[in-house]
CSV table of C-alpha atoms and ligand atoms in Angstrom, one decimal:
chain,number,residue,atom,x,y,z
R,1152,UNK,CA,7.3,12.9,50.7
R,1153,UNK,CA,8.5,10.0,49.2
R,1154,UNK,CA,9.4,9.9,45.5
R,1155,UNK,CA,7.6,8.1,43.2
R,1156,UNK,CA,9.2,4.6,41.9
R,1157,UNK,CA,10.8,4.6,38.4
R,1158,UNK,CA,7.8,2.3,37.6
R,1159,UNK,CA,5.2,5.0,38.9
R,1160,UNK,CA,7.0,8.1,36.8
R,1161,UNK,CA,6.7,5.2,34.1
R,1162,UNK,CA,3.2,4.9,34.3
R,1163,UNK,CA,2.6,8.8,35.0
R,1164,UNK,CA,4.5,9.5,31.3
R,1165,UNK,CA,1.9,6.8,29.8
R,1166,UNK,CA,-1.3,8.2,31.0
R,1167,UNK,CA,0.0,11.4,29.7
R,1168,UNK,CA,1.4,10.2,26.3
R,1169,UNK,CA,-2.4,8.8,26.4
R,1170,UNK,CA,-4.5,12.2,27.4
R,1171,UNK,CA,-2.4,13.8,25.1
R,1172,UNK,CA,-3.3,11.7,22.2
R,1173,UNK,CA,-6.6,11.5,22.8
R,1174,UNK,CA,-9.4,13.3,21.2
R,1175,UNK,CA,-12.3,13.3,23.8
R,1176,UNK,CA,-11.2,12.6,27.3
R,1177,UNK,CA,-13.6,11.7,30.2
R,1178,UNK,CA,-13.2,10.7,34.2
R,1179,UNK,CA,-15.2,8.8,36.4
R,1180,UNK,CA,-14.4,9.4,39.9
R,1181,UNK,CA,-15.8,7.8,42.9
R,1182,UNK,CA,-15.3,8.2,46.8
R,1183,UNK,CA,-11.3,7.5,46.5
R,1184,UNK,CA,-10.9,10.9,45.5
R,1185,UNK,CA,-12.8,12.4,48.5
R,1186,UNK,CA,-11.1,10.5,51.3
R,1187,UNK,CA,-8.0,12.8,51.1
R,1188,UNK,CA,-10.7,15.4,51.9
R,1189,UNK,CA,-12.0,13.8,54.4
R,1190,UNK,CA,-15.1,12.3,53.3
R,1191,UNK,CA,-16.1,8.6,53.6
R,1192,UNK,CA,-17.1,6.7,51.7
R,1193,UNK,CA,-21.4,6.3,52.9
R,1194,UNK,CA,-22.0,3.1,51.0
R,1195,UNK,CA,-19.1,1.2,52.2
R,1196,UNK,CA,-18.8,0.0,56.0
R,1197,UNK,CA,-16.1,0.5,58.3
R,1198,UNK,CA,-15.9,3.8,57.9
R,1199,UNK,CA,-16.6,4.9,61.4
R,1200,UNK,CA,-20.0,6.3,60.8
R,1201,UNK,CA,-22.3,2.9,61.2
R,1202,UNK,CA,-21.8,-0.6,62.3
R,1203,UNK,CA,-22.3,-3.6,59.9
R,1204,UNK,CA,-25.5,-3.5,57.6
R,1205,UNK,CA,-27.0,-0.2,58.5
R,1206,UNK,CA,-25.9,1.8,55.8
R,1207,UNK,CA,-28.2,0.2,53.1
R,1208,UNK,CA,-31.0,-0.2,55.5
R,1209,UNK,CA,-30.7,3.3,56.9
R,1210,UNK,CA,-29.9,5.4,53.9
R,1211,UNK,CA,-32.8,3.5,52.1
R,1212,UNK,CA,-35.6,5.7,50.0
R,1213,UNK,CA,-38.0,3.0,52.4
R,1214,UNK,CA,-36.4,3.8,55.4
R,1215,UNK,CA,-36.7,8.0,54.8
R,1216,UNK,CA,-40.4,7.5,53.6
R,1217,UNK,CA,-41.2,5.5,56.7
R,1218,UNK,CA,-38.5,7.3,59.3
R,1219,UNK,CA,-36.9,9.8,57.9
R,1220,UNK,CA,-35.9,10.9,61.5
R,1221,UNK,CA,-34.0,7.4,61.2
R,1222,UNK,CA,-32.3,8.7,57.8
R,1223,UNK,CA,-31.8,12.3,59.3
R,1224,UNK,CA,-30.0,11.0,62.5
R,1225,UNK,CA,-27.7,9.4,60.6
R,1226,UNK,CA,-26.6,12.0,57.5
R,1227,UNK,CA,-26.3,14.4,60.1
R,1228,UNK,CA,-22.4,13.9,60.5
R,1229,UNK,CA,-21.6,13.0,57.5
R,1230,UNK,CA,-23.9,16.3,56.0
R,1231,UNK,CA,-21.6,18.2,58.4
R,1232,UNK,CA,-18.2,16.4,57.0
R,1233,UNK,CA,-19.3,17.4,53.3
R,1234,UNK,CA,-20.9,20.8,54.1
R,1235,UNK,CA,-17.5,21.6,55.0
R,1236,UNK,CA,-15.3,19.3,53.1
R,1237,UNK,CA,-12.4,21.3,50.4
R,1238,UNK,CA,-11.5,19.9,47.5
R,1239,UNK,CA,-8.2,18.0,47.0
R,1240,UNK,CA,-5.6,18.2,44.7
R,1241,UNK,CA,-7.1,15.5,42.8
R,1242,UNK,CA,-9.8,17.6,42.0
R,1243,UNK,CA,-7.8,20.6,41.5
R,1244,UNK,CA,-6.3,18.8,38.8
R,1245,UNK,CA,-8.9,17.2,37.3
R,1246,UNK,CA,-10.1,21.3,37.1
R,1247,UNK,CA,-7.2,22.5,35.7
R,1248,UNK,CA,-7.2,19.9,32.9
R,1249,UNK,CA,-10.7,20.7,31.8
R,1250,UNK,CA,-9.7,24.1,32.0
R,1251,UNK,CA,-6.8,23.3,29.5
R,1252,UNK,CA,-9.7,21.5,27.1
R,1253,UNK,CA,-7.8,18.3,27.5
R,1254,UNK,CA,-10.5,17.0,30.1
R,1255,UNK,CA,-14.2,16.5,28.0
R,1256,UNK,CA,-16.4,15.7,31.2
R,1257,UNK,CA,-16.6,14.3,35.2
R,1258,UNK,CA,-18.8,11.8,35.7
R,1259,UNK,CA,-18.8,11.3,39.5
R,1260,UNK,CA,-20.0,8.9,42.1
R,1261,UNK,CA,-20.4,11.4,44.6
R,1262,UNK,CA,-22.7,13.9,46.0
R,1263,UNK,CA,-20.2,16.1,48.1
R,1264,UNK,CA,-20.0,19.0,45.3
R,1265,UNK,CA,-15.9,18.7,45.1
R,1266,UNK,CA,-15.4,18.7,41.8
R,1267,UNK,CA,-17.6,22.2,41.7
R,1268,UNK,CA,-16.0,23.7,44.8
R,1269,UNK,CA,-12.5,22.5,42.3
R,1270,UNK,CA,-13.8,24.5,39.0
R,1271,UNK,CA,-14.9,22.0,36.8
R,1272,UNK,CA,-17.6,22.8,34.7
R,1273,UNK,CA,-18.8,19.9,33.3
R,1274,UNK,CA,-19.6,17.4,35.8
R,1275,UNK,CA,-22.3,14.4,35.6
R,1276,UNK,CA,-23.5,13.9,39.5
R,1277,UNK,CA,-24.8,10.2,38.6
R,1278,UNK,CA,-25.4,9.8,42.6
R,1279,UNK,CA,-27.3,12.5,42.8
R,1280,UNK,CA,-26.0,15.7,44.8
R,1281,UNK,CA,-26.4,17.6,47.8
R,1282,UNK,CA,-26.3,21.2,46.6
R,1283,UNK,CA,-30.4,20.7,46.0
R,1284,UNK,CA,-33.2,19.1,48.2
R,1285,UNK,CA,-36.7,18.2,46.7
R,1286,UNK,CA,-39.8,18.4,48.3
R,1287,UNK,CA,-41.3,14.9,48.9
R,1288,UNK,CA,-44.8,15.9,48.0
R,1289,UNK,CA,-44.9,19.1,45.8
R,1290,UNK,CA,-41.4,18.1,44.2
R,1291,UNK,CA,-40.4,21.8,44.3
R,1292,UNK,CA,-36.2,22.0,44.6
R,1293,UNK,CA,-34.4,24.4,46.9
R,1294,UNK,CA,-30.6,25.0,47.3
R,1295,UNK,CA,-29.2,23.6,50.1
R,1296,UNK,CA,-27.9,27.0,51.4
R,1297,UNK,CA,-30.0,27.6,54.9
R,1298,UNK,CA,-30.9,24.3,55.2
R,1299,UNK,CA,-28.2,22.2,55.0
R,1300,UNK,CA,-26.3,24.2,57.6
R,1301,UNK,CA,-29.4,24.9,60.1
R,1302,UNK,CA,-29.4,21.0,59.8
R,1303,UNK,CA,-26.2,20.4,60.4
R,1304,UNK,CA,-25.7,23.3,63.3
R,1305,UNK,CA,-28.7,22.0,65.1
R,1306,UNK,CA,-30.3,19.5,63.7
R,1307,UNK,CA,-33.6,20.8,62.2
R,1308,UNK,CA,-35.1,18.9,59.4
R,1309,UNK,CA,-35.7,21.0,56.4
R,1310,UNK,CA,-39.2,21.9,55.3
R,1311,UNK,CA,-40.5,22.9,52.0
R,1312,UNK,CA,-40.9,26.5,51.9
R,1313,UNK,CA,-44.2,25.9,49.8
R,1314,UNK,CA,-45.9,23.0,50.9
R,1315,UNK,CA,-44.5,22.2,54.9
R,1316,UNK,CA,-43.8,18.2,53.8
R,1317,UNK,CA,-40.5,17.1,54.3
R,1318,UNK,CA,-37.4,17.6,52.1
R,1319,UNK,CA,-35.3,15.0,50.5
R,1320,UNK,CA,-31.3,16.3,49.5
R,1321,UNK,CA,-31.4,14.8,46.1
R,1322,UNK,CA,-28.7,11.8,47.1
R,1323,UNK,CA,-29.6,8.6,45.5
R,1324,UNK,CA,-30.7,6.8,48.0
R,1325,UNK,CA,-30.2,2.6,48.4
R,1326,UNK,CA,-33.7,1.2,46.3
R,1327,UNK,CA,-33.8,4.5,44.6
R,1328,UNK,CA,-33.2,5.0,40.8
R,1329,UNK,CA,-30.5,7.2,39.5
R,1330,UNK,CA,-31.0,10.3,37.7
R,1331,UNK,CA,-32.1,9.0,34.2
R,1332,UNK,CA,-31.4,12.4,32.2
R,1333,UNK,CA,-27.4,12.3,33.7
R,1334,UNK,CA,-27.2,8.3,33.0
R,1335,UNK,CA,-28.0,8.9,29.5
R,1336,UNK,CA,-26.0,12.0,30.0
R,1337,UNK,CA,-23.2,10.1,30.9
R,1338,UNK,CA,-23.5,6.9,28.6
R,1339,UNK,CA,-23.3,9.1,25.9
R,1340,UNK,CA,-19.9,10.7,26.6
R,1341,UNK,CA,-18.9,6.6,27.8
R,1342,UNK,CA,-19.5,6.0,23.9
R,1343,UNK,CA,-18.0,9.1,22.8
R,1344,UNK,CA,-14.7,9.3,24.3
R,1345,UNK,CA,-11.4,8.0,23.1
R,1346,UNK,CA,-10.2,8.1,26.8
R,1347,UNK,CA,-11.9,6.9,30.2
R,1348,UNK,CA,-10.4,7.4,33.3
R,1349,UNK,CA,-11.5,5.8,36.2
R,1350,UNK,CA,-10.2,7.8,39.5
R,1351,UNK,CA,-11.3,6.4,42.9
R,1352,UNK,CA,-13.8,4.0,42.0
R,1353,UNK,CA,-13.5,0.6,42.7
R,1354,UNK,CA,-16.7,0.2,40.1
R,1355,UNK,CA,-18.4,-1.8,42.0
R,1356,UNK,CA,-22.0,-0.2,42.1
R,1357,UNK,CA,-24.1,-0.4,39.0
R,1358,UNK,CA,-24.9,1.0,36.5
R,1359,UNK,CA,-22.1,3.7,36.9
R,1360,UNK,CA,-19.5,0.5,37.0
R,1361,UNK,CA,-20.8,-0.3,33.6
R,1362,UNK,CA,-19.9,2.7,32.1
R,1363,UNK,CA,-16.3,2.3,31.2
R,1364,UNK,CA,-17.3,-0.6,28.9
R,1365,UNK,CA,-19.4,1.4,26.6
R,1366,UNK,CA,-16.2,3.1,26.1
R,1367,UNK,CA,-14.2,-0.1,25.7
R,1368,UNK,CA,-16.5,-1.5,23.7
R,1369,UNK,CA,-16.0,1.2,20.9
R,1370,UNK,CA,-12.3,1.1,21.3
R,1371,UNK,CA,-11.5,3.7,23.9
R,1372,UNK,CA,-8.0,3.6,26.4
R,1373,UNK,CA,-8.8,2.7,29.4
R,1374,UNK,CA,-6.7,4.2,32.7
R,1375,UNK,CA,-7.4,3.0,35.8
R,1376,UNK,CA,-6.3,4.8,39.1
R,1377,UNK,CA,-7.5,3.0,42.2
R,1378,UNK,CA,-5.6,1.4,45.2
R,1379,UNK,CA,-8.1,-1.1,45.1
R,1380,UNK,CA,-8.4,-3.5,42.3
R,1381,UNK,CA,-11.0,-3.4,39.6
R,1382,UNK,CA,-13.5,-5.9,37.5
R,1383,UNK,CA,-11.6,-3.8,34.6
R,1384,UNK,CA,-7.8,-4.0,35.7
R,1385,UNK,CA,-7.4,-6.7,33.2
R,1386,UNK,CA,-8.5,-4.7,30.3
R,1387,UNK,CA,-6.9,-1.3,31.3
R,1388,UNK,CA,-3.9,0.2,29.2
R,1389,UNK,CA,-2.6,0.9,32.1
R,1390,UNK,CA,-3.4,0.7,36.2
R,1391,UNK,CA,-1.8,3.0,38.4
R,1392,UNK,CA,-2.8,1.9,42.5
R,1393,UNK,CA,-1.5,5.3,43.9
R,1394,UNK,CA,-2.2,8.0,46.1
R,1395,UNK,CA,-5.2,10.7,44.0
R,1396,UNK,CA,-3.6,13.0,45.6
R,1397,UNK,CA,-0.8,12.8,44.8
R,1398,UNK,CA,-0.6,11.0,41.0
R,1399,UNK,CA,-3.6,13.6,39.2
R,1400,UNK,CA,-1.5,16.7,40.0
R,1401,UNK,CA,1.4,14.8,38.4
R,1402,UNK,CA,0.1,13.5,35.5
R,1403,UNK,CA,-1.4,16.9,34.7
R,1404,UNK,CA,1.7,18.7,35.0
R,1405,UNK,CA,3.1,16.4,32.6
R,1406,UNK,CA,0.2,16.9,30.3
R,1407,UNK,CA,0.1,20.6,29.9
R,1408,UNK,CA,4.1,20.6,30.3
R,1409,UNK,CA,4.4,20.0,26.6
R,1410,UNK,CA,2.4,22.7,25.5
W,481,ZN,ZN1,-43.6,21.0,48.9
């Protein structure tokens, strides 16, 4: 592995001089920090699982109440690729600093239950998650246990257990709304913190990509780790375009080094 430039260990002693400063410390990750474990990213295109528009028409609320053997089709692989997926050590890290009490709260773009598999405790799944499915007509919510993996083994769509209508895994869908308790959830701890991290996420879905300026709006730092850039590189502390894998681990160690 190649060593990191004297400008990256530069930046990796600044983001920690800046966690350990900081009073109330929050992340936002988004799918950057699930590629290294092999998820894609299922909004974006090119990622081998769908040719030009189909992802917003496909993994659309209209397009699962109308044909949700249409929607089901298409999650199948990519249910299979999470069901299965580890964490990295990204997420590790992320883990180990909450578990330090430097780290406050995750909020996450994704739905692939990494940052639980990792340890962390306090996460805010703004996207909605697949650990849970909810019934489409009696709303009743079952793990995703049996039927995720029946699903993804052979393909059967999952049933309510109490009602026979079909169940939804409680992913936000494309025309669906987020989860209003964890936005408000997660705006909160946006206006709280002294510290947002962004991890993986080029923020470019709202309202999650709004977040970050609740927090600069009240005068929090703002750190930035994303190969691509951001609406909010120009108002970052600092912006660090490098490997998650490989950076978190690093700037943790240098965090809880000290104490
Ligand atoms: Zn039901």
């Amino acid at each position: 592995m190649t060593p990191f430039s004297s400008q990256m260990l530069e930046g990796i002693e600044f983001a920690a001089e800046l966690i350990r400063s900081a009073r109330h410390v929050i992340v936002l990750t988004g799918a950057g920090i699930s590629t290294p474990s092999g998820i894609p990213d299922f909004r974006s295109e090119g990622t081998g699982l769908w040719s030009s528009d189909r992802p917003m028409e496909v993994a659309s609320l209209m397009t699962f109440r109308t044909h949700p053997e249409l929607f089901f089709d298409w999650f199948r692989p990519l249910a299979g690729q999470i069901y299965f997926a580890e964490p990295n050590l990204a997420h590790l890290g992320l883990a180990r600093l909450e578990a330090s009490g430097r780290l406050k709260a995750v909020l996450t773009q994704n739905v692939d239950m990494l940052h639980h598999k990792a340890g962390s405790k306090r996460v805010f799944e703004l996207h909605g998650t697949l650990r849970t499915l909810s019934c489409t007509r009696c709303y009743q919510q079952v793990g995703y246990g049996d039927y995720l993996l029946a699903f993804i083994e052979d393909g059967t769509i999952p049933y309510c257990p109490g009602c026979s209508a079909i169940l939804k895994p409680d992913i936000i869908l494309f025309g669906e709304q987020l989860p209003q308790k964890i936005l408000f959830e997660a705006q909160r701890e946006a206006r709280e913190c002294d510290l947002f991290i962004v991890v993986g996420s080029s923020l470019e879905v709202l309202p999650v990509a709004g977040l970050p300026i609740q927090a600069l709006d009240r005068g929090a730092h703002l750190i930035i780790i994303n190969h691509s850039p951001t609406y909010l590189n120009v108002r970052a502390d600092i912006v660090l375009p490098e490997d998650v894998a490989r950076i978190i681990p690093a700037i943790v160690e240098r965090v809880l080094d000290d104490h």
